[in-house]
Amino acid sequence: VEPVRTRLAGSAVSLRSDVAPGLVVTGDRLRLQQVMTNLLDNAVRHTSAGSITVRAEARDAVEVVVSDTGEGIAGEHLAYVFDRFFRADTARDRDHGGSGLGLAICRALVHAHGGTITVASDGPGTGATFTVRLPRA
């Protein structure tokens, strides 16, 4: 979270984090960091003003939620956001919005760690919420 907070300094986007102490999962630290980096980069890319919130807590699994108040995702696109090369905004290309691989990589890495990743959005203009659930150590 901290590198993104530094990147957002002085912008119209605020970053809040609420991470419960003592959360532990077993896995590849670099790959799980890659998941968080991809999710936060997407939130930054799709939120020109507003807020991004990261929340993590222990339930039956460790649950990490990344929410933003950005562009949101149309309902018809929700089922495809984790597919390789999918871009909801067809005006974006590799030079303006990524390769369409970031969320597919997130899903593969989370699944490799025995977890799940989901997305929710009430549609365009309402932001998006990504939830990662990983087994507790």
Coordinates of N, CA and C in Angstrom, one line a residue:
V1 N 0.8 -1.2 0.0 CA 0.0 0.0 0.0 C 0.9 1.3 0.0
E2 N 1.9 1.2 0.7 CA 2.7 2.5 0.9 C 3.3 3.0 -0.4
P3 N 3.8 2.2 -1.3 CA 4.3 2.7 -2.6 C 3.2 3.4 -3.4
V4 N 2.0 2.9 -3.3 CA 0.9 3.5 -4.0 C 0.5 4.8 -3.3
R5 N 0.5 4.9 -2.0 CA 0.2 6.1 -1.3 C 1.2 7.2 -1.7
T6 N 2.5 6.9 -1.8 CA 3.5 7.9 -2.2 C 3.1 8.4 -3.6
R7 N 2.8 7.4 -4.5 CA 2.5 7.8 -5.9 C 1.2 8.7 -6.0
L8 N 0.3 8.6 -5.1 CA -0.9 9.4 -5.1 C -0.8 10.7 -4.4
A9 N 0.3 10.9 -3.7 CA 0.5 12.2 -3.0 C 0.2 13.4 -3.9
G10 N -0.6 14.3 -3.4 CA -0.9 15.5 -4.2 C -2.0 15.3 -5.3
S11 N -2.5 14.0 -5.4 CA -3.5 13.8 -6.5 C -4.9 14.0 -5.9
A12 N -5.9 13.8 -6.7 CA -7.3 13.9 -6.2 C -7.8 12.6 -5.7
V13 N -6.9 11.6 -5.5 CA -7.3 10.3 -5.0 C -6.7 10.0 -3.7
S14 N -7.6 9.7 -2.7 CA -7.1 9.3 -1.4 C -7.0 7.8 -1.3
L15 N -6.0 7.4 -0.4 CA -5.8 5.9 -0.2 C -6.0 5.7 1.3
R16 N -6.9 4.8 1.6 CA -7.0 4.4 3.0 C -6.8 2.9 3.1
S17 N -6.2 2.5 4.3 CA -6.0 1.1 4.5 C -6.4 0.8 5.9
D18 N -7.0 -0.4 6.1 CA -7.4 -0.9 7.4 C -7.0 -2.4 7.4
V19 N -5.8 -2.6 7.9 CA -5.3 -4.0 7.9 C -5.2 -4.5 9.3
A20 N -5.9 -5.5 9.6 CA -5.9 -6.1 10.9 C -4.5 -6.6 11.2
P21 N -4.0 -6.4 12.4 CA -2.6 -6.9 12.8 C -2.6 -8.5 12.8
G22 N -1.4 -9.0 12.5 CA -1.2 -10.4 12.7 C -1.8 -11.3 11.7
L23 N -2.1 -10.8 10.5 CA -2.6 -11.6 9.4 C -1.5 -12.4 8.8
V24 N -1.6 -13.7 8.6 CA -0.6 -14.5 8.1 C -1.2 -15.5 7.1
V25 N -0.6 -15.6 5.9 CA -0.9 -16.6 4.9 C 0.4 -17.3 4.5
T26 N 0.3 -18.5 4.0 CA 1.4 -19.2 3.6 C 1.5 -19.1 2.0
G27 N 2.6 -18.7 1.5 CA 2.7 -18.6 0.0 C 4.0 -17.9 -0.4
D28 N 4.0 -17.7 -1.7 CA 5.1 -17.0 -2.3 C 4.9 -15.5 -2.1
R29 N 5.8 -14.9 -1.3 CA 5.6 -13.5 -1.0 C 5.6 -12.6 -2.2
L30 N 6.5 -12.9 -3.1 CA 6.6 -12.0 -4.3 C 5.4 -12.1 -5.2
R31 N 4.8 -13.3 -5.3 CA 3.7 -13.5 -6.2 C 2.4 -12.9 -5.5
L32 N 2.3 -13.0 -4.2 CA 1.2 -12.4 -3.5 C 1.3 -10.9 -3.5
Q33 N 2.5 -10.4 -3.5 CA 2.8 -8.9 -3.6 C 2.4 -8.5 -5.0
Q34 N 2.7 -9.3 -6.0 CA 2.3 -9.0 -7.4 C 0.8 -8.9 -7.5
V35 N 0.0 -9.7 -6.9 CA -1.4 -9.7 -6.9 C -1.9 -8.3 -6.3
M36 N -1.4 -7.9 -5.2 CA -1.8 -6.6 -4.6 C -1.3 -5.5 -5.5
T37 N -0.2 -5.5 -6.0 CA 0.3 -4.5 -6.9 C -0.6 -4.3 -8.1
N38 N -1.0 -5.5 -8.8 CA -1.9 -5.4 -9.9 C -3.2 -4.8 -9.5
L39 N -3.8 -5.2 -8.4 CA -5.1 -4.7 -8.0 C -5.0 -3.2 -7.7
L40 N -4.0 -2.8 -7.0 CA -3.9 -1.4 -6.7 C -3.6 -0.5 -7.9
D41 N -2.7 -1.1 -8.8 CA -2.5 -0.3 -10.1 C -3.8 -0.1 -10.9
N42 N -4.6 -1.2 -10.9 CA -5.9 -1.0 -11.6 C -6.7 0.0 -11.0
A43 N -6.8 0.0 -9.6 CA -7.6 1.0 -8.9 C -7.2 2.4 -9.2
V44 N -5.8 2.6 -9.2 CA -5.3 3.9 -9.5 C -5.6 4.3 -10.9
R45 N -5.4 3.4 -11.9 CA -5.7 3.7 -13.3 C -7.1 4.0 -13.6
H46 N -8.0 3.5 -12.8 CA -9.5 3.7 -13.1 C -10.1 4.7 -12.1
T47 N -9.4 5.3 -11.3 CA -9.9 6.3 -10.3 C -9.2 7.6 -10.5
S48 N -9.8 8.6 -11.2 CA -9.1 9.8 -11.4 C -9.4 10.8 -10.3
A49 N -10.4 10.6 -9.5 CA -10.7 11.4 -8.3 C -11.6 10.5 -7.4
G50 N -11.4 10.6 -6.1 CA -12.2 9.8 -5.2 C -11.3 9.1 -4.2
S51 N -11.6 7.8 -4.0 CA -10.8 7.1 -3.0 C -10.6 5.6 -3.4
I52 N -9.5 5.1 -2.8 CA -9.2 3.7 -2.9 C -9.1 3.2 -1.5
T53 N -9.7 2.1 -1.2 CA -9.6 1.5 0.2 C -9.1 0.1 0.1
V54 N -8.2 -0.2 1.0 CA -7.7 -1.6 1.2 C -8.0 -2.0 2.6
R55 N -8.7 -3.1 2.7 CA -9.1 -3.7 4.0 C -8.7 -5.1 4.0
A56 N -8.1 -5.5 5.1 CA -7.7 -6.9 5.3 C -8.1 -7.4 6.7
E57 N -8.7 -8.6 6.8 CA -9.1 -9.1 8.1 C -9.1 -10.6 8.0
A58 N -9.1 -11.2 9.2 CA -9.2 -12.7 9.2 C -10.6 -13.1 9.5
R59 N -11.1 -14.0 8.7 CA -12.4 -14.6 8.9 C -12.1 -16.1 8.9
D60 N -12.8 -16.9 8.2 CA -12.4 -18.3 8.1 C -11.2 -18.4 7.1
A61 N -10.9 -17.3 6.4 CA -9.7 -17.1 5.6 C -9.3 -15.7 5.8
V62 N -8.1 -15.4 5.2 CA -7.7 -14.0 5.2 C -8.3 -13.3 4.0
E63 N -9.1 -12.3 4.3 CA -9.8 -11.6 3.2 C -9.2 -10.2 3.0
V64 N -8.8 -9.9 1.8 CA -8.2 -8.6 1.4 C -9.2 -8.0 0.4
V65 N -9.7 -6.8 0.7 CA -10.6 -6.2 -0.2 C -10.0 -4.9 -0.7
V66 N -10.0 -4.7 -2.0 CA -9.5 -3.4 -2.6 C -10.7 -2.8 -3.3
S67 N -11.2 -1.7 -2.8 CA -12.3 -1.0 -3.4 C -11.9 0.4 -3.9
D68 N -12.6 0.8 -5.0 CA -12.3 2.2 -5.4 C -13.7 2.9 -5.8
T69 N -13.6 4.2 -5.9 CA -14.8 4.9 -6.3 C -14.7 5.4 -7.8
G70 N -13.9 4.6 -8.6 CA -13.6 5.0 -9.9 C -14.7 4.7 -11.0
E71 N -14.2 4.3 -12.1 CA -15.0 4.1 -13.3 C -16.1 3.1 -13.2
G72 N -15.8 2.1 -12.4 CA -16.8 0.9 -12.3 C -16.7 0.0 -13.5
I73 N -17.5 -1.0 -13.4 CA -17.5 -2.1 -14.5 C -19.0 -2.4 -14.8
A74 N -19.3 -2.3 -16.1 CA -20.6 -2.7 -16.5 C -20.9 -4.1 -16.2
G75 N -22.2 -4.4 -15.8 CA -22.6 -5.7 -15.4 C -22.2 -6.8 -16.4
E76 N -22.4 -6.5 -17.7 CA -22.1 -7.5 -18.7 C -20.6 -7.8 -18.9
H77 N -19.8 -7.0 -18.2 CA -18.3 -7.3 -18.3 C -17.8 -8.0 -17.1
L78 N -18.5 -8.0 -16.0 CA -18.0 -8.6 -14.7 C -17.6 -10.1 -14.9
A79 N -18.3 -10.9 -15.7 CA -17.9 -12.3 -15.8 C -16.6 -12.5 -16.6
Y80 N -16.1 -11.4 -17.2 CA -14.9 -11.6 -18.1 C -13.7 -10.9 -17.6
V81 N -13.8 -10.1 -16.5 CA -12.6 -9.3 -16.2 C -11.4 -10.1 -15.8
F82 N -11.5 -11.3 -15.5 CA -10.3 -12.2 -15.2 C -9.8 -13.0 -16.4
D83 N -10.5 -12.8 -17.5 CA -10.1 -13.5 -18.7 C -8.9 -12.8 -19.3
R84 N -8.0 -13.6 -19.9 CA -6.8 -13.1 -20.6 C -7.2 -12.1 -21.7
F85 N -6.5 -11.0 -21.7 CA -6.6 -10.0 -22.8 C -7.9 -9.2 -22.8
F86 N -8.8 -9.5 -21.8 CA -10.1 -8.7 -21.8 C -9.8 -7.3 -21.3
R87 N -10.4 -6.4 -22.0 CA -10.5 -5.0 -21.6 C -11.9 -4.5 -21.8
A88 N -12.5 -4.0 -20.7 CA -13.9 -3.5 -20.7 C -13.9 -2.3 -21.6
D89 N -12.9 -1.5 -21.5 CA -12.9 -0.2 -22.3 C -12.1 -0.5 -23.6
T90 N -12.8 -0.7 -24.7 CA -12.1 -1.0 -26.0 C -11.3 0.1 -26.5
A91 N -11.4 1.3 -25.9 CA -10.6 2.4 -26.4 C -9.2 2.3 -25.8
R92 N -9.0 1.5 -24.8 CA -7.7 1.3 -24.2 C -6.9 0.3 -25.0
D93 N -5.7 0.6 -25.1 CA -4.8 -0.4 -25.8 C -3.6 -0.6 -24.9
R94 N -2.7 -1.4 -25.4 CA -1.5 -1.7 -24.6 C -0.8 -0.5 -24.1
D95 N -0.8 0.6 -24.9 CA -0.1 1.8 -24.5 C -0.9 2.7 -23.6
H96 N -2.2 2.4 -23.5 CA -3.1 3.3 -22.7 C -4.0 2.4 -21.8
G97 N -3.4 1.6 -21.0 CA -4.3 0.8 -20.1 C -3.9 -0.6 -19.8
G98 N -2.8 -1.0 -20.3 CA -2.3 -2.3 -20.0 C -2.6 -3.4 -21.1
S99 N -2.1 -4.6 -20.8 CA -2.2 -5.6 -21.8 C -3.5 -6.5 -21.7
G100 N -4.2 -6.3 -20.6 CA -5.4 -7.2 -20.4 C -5.0 -8.5 -19.7
L101 N -3.8 -8.5 -19.1 CA -3.3 -9.7 -18.5 C -3.3 -9.6 -17.0
G102 N -3.3 -8.4 -16.4 CA -3.1 -8.3 -15.0 C -4.0 -9.0 -14.1
L103 N -5.3 -8.9 -14.4 CA -6.3 -9.6 -13.6 C -6.3 -11.1 -13.8
A104 N -6.0 -11.6 -15.0 CA -5.9 -13.0 -15.3 C -4.7 -13.6 -14.5
I105 N -3.6 -12.8 -14.4 CA -2.5 -13.2 -13.6 C -2.9 -13.3 -12.1
C106 N -3.6 -12.3 -11.7 CA -4.1 -12.3 -10.3 C -4.8 -13.5 -10.0
R107 N -5.8 -13.8 -10.8 CA -6.6 -15.0 -10.6 C -5.8 -16.3 -10.6
A108 N -4.8 -16.4 -11.5 CA -4.0 -17.6 -11.5 C -3.1 -17.7 -10.2
L109 N -2.6 -16.6 -9.8 CA -1.7 -16.6 -8.6 C -2.5 -16.9 -7.3
V110 N -3.7 -16.3 -7.2 CA -4.6 -16.5 -6.1 C -5.0 -18.0 -6.0
H111 N -5.4 -18.5 -7.2 CA -5.8 -19.9 -7.2 C -4.7 -20.9 -6.9
A112 N -3.5 -20.5 -7.3 CA -2.3 -21.3 -7.0 C -2.0 -21.4 -5.5
H113 N -2.5 -20.4 -4.8 CA -2.3 -20.3 -3.4 C -3.5 -20.9 -2.6
G114 N -4.4 -21.5 -3.3 CA -5.6 -22.1 -2.7 C -6.7 -21.1 -2.4
G115 N -6.7 -19.9 -3.0 CA -7.6 -18.9 -2.7 C -8.6 -18.6 -3.8
T116 N -9.4 -17.6 -3.6 CA -10.4 -17.1 -4.6 C -10.2 -15.6 -4.7
I117 N -10.6 -15.1 -5.9 CA -10.7 -13.7 -6.2 C -12.0 -13.4 -6.9
T118 N -12.7 -12.4 -6.4 CA -14.0 -12.0 -7.0 C -14.0 -10.5 -7.3
V119 N -15.0 -10.1 -8.1 CA -15.1 -8.7 -8.4 C -16.6 -8.3 -8.3
A120 N -16.9 -7.1 -7.8 CA -18.2 -6.6 -7.8 C -18.2 -5.1 -8.2
S121 N -19.3 -4.7 -8.9 CA -19.5 -3.3 -9.3 C -20.9 -3.1 -9.6
D122 N -21.4 -2.0 -9.2 CA -22.8 -1.7 -9.5 C -23.0 -1.0 -10.9
G123 N -21.9 -1.0 -11.6 CA -21.9 -0.4 -13.0 C -21.1 0.8 -13.2
P124 N -21.1 1.3 -14.4 CA -20.2 2.5 -14.7 C -20.5 3.7 -13.7
G125 N -19.4 4.2 -13.3 CA -19.4 5.4 -12.4 C -19.6 5.0 -10.9
T126 N -19.6 3.7 -10.6 CA -19.8 3.3 -9.2 C -18.6 2.7 -8.5
G127 N -17.5 2.6 -9.2 CA -16.3 2.0 -8.6 C -16.4 0.5 -8.7
A128 N -15.4 -0.2 -8.2 CA -15.3 -1.6 -8.2 C -14.7 -2.1 -6.9
T129 N -15.0 -3.4 -6.6 CA -14.4 -4.0 -5.4 C -13.9 -5.4 -5.8
F130 N -12.7 -5.6 -5.5 CA -12.0 -6.9 -5.7 C -11.8 -7.5 -4.3
T131 N -12.2 -8.8 -4.1 CA -12.0 -9.5 -2.9 C -11.1 -10.7 -3.1
V132 N -10.0 -10.8 -2.4 CA -9.1 -11.9 -2.4 C -9.3 -12.7 -1.1
R133 N -9.5 -14.0 -1.2 CA -9.6 -14.8 0.0 C -8.5 -15.9 0.0
L134 N -7.7 -15.9 1.0 CA -6.6 -16.8 1.0 C -6.6 -17.6 2.3
P135 N -6.3 -18.9 2.3 CA -6.3 -19.7 3.5 C -5.3 -19.1 4.5
R136 N -5.8 -19.2 5.8 CA -4.9 -18.7 6.9 C -3.8 -19.7 7.1
A137 N -2.6 -19.2 7.5 CA -1.5 -20.0 7.8 C -1.7 -20.8 9.1

